[in-house]
Short mmCIF file of C-alpha atoms in Angstrom, two decimals:
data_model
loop_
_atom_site.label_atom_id
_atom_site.label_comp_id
_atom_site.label_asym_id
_atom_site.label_seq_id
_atom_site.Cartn_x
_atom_site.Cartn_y
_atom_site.Cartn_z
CA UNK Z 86 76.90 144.56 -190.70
CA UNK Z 87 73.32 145.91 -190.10
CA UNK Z 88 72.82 142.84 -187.81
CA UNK Z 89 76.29 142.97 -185.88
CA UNK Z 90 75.32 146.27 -185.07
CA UNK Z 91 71.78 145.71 -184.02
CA UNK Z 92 73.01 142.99 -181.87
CA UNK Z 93 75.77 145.47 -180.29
CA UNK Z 94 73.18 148.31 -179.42
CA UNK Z 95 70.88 145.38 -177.74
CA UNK Z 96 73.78 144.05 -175.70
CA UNK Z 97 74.86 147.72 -175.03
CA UNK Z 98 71.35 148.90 -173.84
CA UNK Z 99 71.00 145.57 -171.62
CA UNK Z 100 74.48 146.35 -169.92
CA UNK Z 101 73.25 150.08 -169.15
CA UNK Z 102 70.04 148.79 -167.71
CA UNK Z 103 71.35 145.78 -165.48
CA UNK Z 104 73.74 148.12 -164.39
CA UNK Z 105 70.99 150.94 -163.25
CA UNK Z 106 70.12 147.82 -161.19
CA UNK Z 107 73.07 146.85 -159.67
CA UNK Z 108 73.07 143.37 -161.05
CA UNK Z 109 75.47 143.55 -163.81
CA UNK Z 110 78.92 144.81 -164.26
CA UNK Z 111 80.49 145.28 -167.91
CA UNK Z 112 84.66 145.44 -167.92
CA UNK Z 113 86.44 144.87 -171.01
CA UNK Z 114 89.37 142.37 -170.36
CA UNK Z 115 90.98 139.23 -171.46
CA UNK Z 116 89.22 136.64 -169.06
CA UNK Z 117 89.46 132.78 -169.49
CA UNK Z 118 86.60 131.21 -166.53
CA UNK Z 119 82.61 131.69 -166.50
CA UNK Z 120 80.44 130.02 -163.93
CA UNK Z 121 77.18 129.40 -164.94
CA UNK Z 122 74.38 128.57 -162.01
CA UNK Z 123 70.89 127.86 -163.00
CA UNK Z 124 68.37 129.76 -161.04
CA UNK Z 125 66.63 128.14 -158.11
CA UNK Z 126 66.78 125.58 -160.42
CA UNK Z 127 64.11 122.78 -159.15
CA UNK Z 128 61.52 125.14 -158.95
CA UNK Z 129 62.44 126.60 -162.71
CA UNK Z 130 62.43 123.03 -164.04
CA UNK Z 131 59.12 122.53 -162.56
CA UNK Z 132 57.76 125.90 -164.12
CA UNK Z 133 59.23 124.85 -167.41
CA UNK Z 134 57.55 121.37 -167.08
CA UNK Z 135 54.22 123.04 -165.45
CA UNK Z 136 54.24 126.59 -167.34
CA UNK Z 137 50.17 127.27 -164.91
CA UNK Z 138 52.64 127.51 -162.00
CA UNK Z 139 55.05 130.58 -163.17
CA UNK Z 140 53.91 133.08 -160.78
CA UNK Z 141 52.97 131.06 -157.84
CA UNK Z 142 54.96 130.37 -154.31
CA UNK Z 143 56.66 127.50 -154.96
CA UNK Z 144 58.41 124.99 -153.00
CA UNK Z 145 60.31 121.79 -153.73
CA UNK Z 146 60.62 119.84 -150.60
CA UNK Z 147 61.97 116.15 -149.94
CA UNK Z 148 60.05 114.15 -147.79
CA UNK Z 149 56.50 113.63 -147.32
CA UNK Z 150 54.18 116.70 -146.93
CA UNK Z 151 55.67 119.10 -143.92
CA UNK Z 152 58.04 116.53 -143.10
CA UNK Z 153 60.57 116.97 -145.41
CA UNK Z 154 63.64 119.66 -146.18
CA UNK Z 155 63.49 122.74 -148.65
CA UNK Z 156 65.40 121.99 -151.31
CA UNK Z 157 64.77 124.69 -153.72
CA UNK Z 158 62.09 127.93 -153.65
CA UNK Z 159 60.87 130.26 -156.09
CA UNK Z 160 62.98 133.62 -155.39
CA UNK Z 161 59.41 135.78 -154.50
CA UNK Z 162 59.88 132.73 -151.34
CA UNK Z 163 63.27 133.86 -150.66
CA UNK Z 164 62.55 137.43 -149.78
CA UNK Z 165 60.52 136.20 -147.13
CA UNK Z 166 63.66 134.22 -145.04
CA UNK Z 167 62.68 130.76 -146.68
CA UNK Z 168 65.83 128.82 -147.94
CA UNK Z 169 66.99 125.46 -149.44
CA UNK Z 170 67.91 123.29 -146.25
CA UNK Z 171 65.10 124.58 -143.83
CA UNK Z 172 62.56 121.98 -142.63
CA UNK Z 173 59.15 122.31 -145.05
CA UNK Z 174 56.88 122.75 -141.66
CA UNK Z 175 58.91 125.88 -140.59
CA UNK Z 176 59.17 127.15 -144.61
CA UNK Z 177 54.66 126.82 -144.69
CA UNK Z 178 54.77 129.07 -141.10
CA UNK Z 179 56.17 131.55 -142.60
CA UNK Z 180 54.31 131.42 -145.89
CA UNK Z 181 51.34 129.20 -145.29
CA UNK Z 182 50.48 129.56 -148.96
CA UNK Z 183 53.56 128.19 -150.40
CA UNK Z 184 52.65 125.48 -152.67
CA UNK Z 185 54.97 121.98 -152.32
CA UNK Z 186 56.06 120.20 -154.95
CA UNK Z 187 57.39 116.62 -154.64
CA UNK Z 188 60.75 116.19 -156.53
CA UNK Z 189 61.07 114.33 -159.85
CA UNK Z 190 65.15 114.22 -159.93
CA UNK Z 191 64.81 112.42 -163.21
CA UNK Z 192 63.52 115.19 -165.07
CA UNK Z 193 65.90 117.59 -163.38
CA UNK Z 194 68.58 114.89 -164.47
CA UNK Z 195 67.81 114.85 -168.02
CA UNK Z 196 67.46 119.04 -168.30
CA UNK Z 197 70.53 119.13 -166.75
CA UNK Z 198 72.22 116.82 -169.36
CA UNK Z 199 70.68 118.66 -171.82
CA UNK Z 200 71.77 121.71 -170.75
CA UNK Z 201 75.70 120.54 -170.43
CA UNK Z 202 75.46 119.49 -173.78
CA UNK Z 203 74.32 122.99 -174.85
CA UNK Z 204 77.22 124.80 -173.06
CA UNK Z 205 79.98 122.38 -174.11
CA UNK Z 206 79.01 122.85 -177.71
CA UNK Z 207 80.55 126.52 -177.22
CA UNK Z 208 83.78 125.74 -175.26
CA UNK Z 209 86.53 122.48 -174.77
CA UNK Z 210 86.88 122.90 -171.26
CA UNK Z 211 83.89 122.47 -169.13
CA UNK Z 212 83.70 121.17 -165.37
CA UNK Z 213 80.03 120.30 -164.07
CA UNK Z 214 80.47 121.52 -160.59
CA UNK Z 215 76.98 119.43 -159.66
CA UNK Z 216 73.56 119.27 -160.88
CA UNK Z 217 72.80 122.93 -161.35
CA UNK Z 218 76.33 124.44 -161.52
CA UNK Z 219 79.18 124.77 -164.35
CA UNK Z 220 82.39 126.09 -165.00
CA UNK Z 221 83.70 127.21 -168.32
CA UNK Z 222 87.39 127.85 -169.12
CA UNK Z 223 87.82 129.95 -172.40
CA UNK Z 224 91.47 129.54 -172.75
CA UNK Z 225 92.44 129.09 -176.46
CA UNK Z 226 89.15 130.45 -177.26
CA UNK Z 227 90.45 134.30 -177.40
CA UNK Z 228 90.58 134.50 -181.24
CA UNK Z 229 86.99 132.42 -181.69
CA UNK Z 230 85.21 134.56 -179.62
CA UNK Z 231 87.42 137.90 -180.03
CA UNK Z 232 88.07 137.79 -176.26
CA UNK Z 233 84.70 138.79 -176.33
CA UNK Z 234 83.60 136.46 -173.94
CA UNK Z 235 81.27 138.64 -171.81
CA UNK Z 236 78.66 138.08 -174.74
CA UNK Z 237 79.61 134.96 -175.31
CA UNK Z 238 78.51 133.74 -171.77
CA UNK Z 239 75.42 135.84 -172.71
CA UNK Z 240 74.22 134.14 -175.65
CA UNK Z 241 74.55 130.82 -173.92
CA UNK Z 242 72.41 132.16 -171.31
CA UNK Z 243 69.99 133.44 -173.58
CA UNK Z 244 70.03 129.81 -175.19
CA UNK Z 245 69.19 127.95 -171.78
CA UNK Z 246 66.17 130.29 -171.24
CA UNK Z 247 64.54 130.05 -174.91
CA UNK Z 248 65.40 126.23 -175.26
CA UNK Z 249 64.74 125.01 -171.63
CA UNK Z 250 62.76 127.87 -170.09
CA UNK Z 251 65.51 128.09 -166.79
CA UNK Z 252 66.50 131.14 -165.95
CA UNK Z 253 70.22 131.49 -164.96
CA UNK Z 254 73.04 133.92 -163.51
CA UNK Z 255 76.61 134.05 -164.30
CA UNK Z 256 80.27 135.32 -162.66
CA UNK Z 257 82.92 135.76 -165.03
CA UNK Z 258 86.57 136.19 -163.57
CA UNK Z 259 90.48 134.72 -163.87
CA UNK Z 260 89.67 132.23 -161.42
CA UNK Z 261 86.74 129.63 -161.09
CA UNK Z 262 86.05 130.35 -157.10
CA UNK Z 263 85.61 134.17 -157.92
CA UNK Z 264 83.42 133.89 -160.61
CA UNK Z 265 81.32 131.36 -158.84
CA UNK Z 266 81.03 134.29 -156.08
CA UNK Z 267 80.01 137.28 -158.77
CA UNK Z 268 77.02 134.35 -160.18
CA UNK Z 269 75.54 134.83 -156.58
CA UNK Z 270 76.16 138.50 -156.35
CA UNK Z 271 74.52 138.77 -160.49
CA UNK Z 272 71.13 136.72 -159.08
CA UNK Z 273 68.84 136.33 -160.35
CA UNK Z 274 69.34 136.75 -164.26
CA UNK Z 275 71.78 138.61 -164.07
CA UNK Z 276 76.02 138.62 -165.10
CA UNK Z 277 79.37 139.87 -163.72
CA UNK Z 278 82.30 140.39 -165.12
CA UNK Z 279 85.34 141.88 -163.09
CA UNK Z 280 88.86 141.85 -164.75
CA UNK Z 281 92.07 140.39 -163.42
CA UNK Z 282 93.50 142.47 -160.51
CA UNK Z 283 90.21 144.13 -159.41
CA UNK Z 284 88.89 141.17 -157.78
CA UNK Z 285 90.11 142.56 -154.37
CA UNK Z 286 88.43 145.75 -154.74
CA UNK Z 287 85.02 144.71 -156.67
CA UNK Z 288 84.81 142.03 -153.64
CA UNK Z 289 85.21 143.66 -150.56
CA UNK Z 290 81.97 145.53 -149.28
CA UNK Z 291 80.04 142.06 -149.50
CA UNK Z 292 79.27 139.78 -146.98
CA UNK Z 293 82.11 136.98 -146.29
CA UNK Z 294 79.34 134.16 -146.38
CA UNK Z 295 78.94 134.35 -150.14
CA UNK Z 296 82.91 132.78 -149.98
CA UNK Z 297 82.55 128.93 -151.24
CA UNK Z 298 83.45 126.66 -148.16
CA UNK Z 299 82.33 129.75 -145.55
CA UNK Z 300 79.12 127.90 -144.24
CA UNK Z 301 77.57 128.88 -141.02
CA UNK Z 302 79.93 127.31 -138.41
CA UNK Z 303 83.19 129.12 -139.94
CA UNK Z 304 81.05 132.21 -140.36
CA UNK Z 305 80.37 132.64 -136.66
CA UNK Z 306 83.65 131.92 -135.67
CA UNK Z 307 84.76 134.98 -137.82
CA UNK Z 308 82.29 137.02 -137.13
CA UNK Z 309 84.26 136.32 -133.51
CA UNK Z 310 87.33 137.74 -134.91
CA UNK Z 311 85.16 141.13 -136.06
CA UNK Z 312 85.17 139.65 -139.84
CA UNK Z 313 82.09 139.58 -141.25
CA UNK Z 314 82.24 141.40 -144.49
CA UNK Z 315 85.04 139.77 -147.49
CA UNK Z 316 87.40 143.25 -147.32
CA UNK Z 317 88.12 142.19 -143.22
CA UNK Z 318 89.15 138.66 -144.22
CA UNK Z 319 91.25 140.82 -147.06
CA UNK Z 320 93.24 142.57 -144.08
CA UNK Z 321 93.64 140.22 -141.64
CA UNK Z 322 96.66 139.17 -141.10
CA UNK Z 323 97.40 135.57 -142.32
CA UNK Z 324 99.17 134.58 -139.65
CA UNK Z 325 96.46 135.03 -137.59
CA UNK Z 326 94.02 133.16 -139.95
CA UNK Z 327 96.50 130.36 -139.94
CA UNK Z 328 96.84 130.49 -136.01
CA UNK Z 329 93.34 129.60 -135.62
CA UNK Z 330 91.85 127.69 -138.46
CA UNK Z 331 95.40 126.32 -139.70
CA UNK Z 332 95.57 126.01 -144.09
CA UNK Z 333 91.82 126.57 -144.51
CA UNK Z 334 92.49 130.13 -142.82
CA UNK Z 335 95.47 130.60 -145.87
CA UNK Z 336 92.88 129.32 -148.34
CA UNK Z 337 89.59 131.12 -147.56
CA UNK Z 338 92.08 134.65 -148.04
CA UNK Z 339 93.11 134.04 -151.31
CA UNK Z 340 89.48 133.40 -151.99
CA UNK Z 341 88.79 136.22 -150.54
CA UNK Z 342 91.26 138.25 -152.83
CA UNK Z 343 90.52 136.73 -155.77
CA UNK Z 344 93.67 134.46 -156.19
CA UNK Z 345 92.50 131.10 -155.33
CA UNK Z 346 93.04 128.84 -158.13
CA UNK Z 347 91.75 125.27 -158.98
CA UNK Z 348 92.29 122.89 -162.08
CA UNK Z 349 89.59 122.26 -164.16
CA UNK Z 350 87.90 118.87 -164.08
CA UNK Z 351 86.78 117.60 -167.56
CA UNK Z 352 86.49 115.12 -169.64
CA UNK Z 353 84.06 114.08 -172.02
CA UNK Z 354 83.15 114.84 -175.62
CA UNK Z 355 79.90 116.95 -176.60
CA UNK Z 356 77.24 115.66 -178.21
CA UNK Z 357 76.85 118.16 -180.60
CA UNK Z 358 78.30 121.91 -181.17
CA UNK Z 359 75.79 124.02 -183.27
CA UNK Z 360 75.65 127.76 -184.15
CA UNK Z 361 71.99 129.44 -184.99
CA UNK Z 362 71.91 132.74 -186.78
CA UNK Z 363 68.85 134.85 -186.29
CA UNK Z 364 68.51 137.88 -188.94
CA UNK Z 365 67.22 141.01 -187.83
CA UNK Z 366 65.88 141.79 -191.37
CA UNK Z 367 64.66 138.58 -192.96
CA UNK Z 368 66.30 137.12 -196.16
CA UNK Z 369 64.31 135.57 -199.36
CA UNK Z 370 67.59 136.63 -201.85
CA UNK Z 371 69.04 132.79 -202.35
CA UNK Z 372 72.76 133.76 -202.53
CA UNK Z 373 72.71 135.83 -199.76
CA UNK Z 374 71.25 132.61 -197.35
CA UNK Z 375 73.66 130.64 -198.81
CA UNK Z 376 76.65 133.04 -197.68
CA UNK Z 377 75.01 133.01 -194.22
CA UNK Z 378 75.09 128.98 -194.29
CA UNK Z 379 79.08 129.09 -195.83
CA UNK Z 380 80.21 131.23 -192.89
CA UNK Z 381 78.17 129.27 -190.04
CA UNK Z 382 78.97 125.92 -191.40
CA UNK Z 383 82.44 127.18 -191.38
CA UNK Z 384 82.84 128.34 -188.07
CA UNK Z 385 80.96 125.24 -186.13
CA UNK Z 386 83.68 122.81 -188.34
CA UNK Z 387 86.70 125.62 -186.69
CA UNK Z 388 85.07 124.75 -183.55
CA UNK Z 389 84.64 121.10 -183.72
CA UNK Z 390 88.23 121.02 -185.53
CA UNK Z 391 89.17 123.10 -182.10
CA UNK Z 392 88.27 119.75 -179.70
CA UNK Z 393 90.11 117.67 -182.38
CA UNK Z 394 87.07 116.03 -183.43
CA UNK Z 395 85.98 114.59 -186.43
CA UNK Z 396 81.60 114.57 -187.12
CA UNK Z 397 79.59 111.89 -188.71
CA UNK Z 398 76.46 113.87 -188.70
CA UNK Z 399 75.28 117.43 -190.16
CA UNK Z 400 71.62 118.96 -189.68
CA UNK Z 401 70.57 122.35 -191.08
CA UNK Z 402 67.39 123.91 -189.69
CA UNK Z 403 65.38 126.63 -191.38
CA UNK Z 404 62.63 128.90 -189.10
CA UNK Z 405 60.74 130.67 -191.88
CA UNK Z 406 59.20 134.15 -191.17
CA UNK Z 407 56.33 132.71 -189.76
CA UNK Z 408 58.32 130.68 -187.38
CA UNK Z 409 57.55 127.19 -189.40
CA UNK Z 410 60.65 125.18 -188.21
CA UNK Z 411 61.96 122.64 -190.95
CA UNK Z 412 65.10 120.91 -190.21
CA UNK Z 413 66.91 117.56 -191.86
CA UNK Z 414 70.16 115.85 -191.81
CA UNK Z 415 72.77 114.00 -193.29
CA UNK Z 416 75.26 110.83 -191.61
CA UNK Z 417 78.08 110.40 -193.79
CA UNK Z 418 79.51 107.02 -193.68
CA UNK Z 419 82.53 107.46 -192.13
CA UNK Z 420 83.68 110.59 -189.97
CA UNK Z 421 84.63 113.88 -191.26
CA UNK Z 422 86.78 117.00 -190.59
CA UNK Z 423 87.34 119.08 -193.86
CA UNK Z 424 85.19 122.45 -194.21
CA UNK Z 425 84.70 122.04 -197.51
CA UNK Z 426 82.31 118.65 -197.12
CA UNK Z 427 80.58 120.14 -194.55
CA UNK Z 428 80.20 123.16 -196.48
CA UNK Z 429 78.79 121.62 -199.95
CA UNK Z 430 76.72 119.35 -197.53
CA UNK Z 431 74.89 121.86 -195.90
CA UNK Z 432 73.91 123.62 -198.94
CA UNK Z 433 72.81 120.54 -200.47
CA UNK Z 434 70.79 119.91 -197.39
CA UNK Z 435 69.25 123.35 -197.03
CA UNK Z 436 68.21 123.45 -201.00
CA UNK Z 437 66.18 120.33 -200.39
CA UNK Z 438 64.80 122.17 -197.05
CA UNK Z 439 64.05 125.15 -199.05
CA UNK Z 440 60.99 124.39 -200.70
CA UNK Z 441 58.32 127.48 -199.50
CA UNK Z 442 60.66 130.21 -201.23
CA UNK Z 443 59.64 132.86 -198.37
CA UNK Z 444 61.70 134.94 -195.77
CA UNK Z 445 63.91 133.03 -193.91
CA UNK Z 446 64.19 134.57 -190.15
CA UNK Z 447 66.87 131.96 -188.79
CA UNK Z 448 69.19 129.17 -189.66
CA UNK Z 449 71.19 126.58 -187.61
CA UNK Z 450 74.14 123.81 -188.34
CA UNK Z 451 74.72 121.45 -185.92
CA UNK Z 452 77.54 118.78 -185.87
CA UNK Z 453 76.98 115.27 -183.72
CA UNK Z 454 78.36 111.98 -183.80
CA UNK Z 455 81.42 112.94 -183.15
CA UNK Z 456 85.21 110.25 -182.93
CA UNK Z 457 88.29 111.64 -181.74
CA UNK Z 458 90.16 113.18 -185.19
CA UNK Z 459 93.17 110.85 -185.78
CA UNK Z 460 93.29 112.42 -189.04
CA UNK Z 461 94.47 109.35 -191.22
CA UNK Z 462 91.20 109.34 -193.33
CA UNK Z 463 91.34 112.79 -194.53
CA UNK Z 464 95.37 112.02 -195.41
CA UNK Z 465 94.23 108.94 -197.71
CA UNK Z 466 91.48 111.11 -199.38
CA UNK Z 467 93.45 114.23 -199.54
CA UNK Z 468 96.69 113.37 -198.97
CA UNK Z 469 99.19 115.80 -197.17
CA UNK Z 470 98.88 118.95 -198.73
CA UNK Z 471 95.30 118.76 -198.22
CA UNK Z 472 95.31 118.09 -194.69
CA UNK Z 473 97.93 120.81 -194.35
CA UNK Z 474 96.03 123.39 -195.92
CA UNK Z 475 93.09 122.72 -193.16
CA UNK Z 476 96.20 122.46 -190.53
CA UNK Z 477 97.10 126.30 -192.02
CA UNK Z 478 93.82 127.37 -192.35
CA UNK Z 479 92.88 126.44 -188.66
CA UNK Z 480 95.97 128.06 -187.39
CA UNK Z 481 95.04 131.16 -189.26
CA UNK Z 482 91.81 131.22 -187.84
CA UNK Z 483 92.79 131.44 -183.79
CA UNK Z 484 95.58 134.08 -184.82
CA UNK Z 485 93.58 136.42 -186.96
CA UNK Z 486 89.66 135.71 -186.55
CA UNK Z 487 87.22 132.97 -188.06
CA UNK Z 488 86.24 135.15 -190.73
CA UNK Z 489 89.50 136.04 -192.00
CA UNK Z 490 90.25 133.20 -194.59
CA UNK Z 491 88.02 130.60 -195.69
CA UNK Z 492 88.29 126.52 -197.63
CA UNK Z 493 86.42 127.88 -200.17
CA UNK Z 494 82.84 128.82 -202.02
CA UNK Z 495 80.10 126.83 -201.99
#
């Protein structure tokens, strides 16, 4: 309880401060779709790769030497007019000191990967929208995550930045094109969140260029019609729009109001889904670490059971007070889905961890190696009742909370 409430007053005091700045907005509501977009992102993987260059004017340019085209700048760049898409000579006339970097889109590939794997670990329904750019939907998710899904966005922000050093912003809405527009408004670092039904109102005083599919060609030619700012594309009238740029006209208004849906594009299964827990006062009492390990183990197997998967693999990982990080795992040999083998497992795994006997600061499960759950194994070993009872339980779980009924003790 100490640490739920610890955590609360951080988030709390982070909200009131972002919003001092303008960069956040906090609104309590049941929303499904989060856009994550990582930070100028090139230039952030470079800094993470290069950590002597934080600081420094940075450019990543294709081409050779002045040649080539901007294709991303550190942000202290972009309040001096230089953007991704403007020729590298013109970029180094107006800031001669700008350092250029040559791109290494394998590296950027791989952190990218990386990073997808991270975020689909926390939801089923995730559409890469490309390299730097994703799209959560959190539908089904309301009883995980409490609807709470402002801090869930959070933590997997938090989580890109201390695993991968990239910063990132994110929109959170009811539809994906909105939310994609609140990540650019929240930049950088920072996070929106505007309810269902205020979309119109939160949107209107900014410019209509922030819009997805408004470039510079459609801007000017409503900038001819006196529309320049998202609240005049609001008001005009639709016949109009439709008169002169036909369905687009239709479309760009209902992303202008906020009611522009898309289906989600998905696929794929995660690699892994994992849950750390970080204690605010660090734990050396045995029974109490194990409790900790019951519940997380518990909720990543609610969460894998969620994508109707079934795991092969299980690592715990231990980071003692003085941040030693010990970790080990287990591959059973054939796929599971009960809670209670994961359960026994990871305490079997974190007693042989366990060996200093001094605080423990964190702990992490992790799940990988994952088959899609057909569920005729866990019927042989357990027969029907069994599987029912982790059917029930499961059910339980999304209605009432994770927390509210458990397998068992371990």
């Amino acid at each position: 309880m100490k640490l739920e409430c610890h955590l609360n007053k951080i988030y709390f005091l982070q909200i009131i401060k972002k919003w001092l700045d303008f960069r956040i907005i906090f609104v309590y509501n049941k929303i499904v779709i989060g856009f994550i977009d990582l930070d100028s992102f090139y230039v952030s993987a470079e800094i993470a790769k290069d950590p002597s260059l934080l600081g420094k004017p940075l450019i990543v340019s294709g081409g050779e030497g002045n040649k080539g085209v901007v294709l991303s700048v550190s942000y202290d760049l972009k309040k001096s007019g230089i953007r991704a898409g403007m020729p590298t000579f013109k970029a180094k006339e107006i800031f001669p000191s700008a350092i250029i970097l040559r791109p290494d889109f394998n590296f950027y590939e791989e952190v990218s990967r990386k990073i997808k794997d991270l975020i689909f670990s926390y939801t089923p329904v995730l559409e890469q929208g490309s390299i730097d750019e994703f799209y959560l939907s959190f539908e089904g998710c309301e009883r995980l995550y409490k609807n709470d899904f402002f801090n869930v966005v959070y933590e997997i922000r938090k989580n890109i930045k201390e695993k991968f050093k990239i910063p990132s912003s994110a929109g959170l809405s009811s539809t994906k094109c909105t939310s994609k527009i609140l990540s650019k408004i929240a930049k950088p670092e920072g996070q929106i969140f505007v309810p269902k039904g205020k979309e119109k109102e939160f949107l209107s005083s900014f410019p209509v260029n922030l819009i997805p599919g408004i470039g510079k060609k459609l801007g000017e030619k409503l900038k001819i019609l006196g529309i320049e700012r998202i609240g005049d594309l609001q008001n005009c009238k639709t016949s109009l729009l439709l008169s002169v740029f036909g369905k687009e006209g239709e479309e760009i208004q209902k992303k202008a109001l906020g009611i522009y849906e898309e289906p989600f594009k998905s696929g794929s299964i995660p690699k892994s889904i994992g849950k750390e827990r970080t204690f605010f006062e660090e734990k050396i009492d045995l029974e109490e670490i194990l409790k900790e390990i019951f519940w997380l183990t518990e909720e990543v197997v609610f969460r894998m059971r969620a994508f109707s998967l079934s795991a092969r693999k299980i690592e715990v990982r231990i980071k003692y007070g003085d941040f030693e990080v010990v970790s080990s795992s287990f591959t059973f040999k054939y796929p599971q889905n009960f809670y209670g083998i994961f359960q026994k497992k990871a305490k079997e795994i974190f007693l042989s961890l366990y060996k200093r006997r001094v605080r423990v600061r964190m702990i992490g499960i992790s799940l990988s190696n994952f088959e899609i759950y057909s569920g005729q194994r866990n019927l042989e070993i357990f027969g029907k009742d069994g599987e029912q009872i982790q059917k029930t339980i499961d059910l339980l779980k999304k209605k009432y909370g994770v927390k509210l009924i458990s397998f068992g003790k371990i």
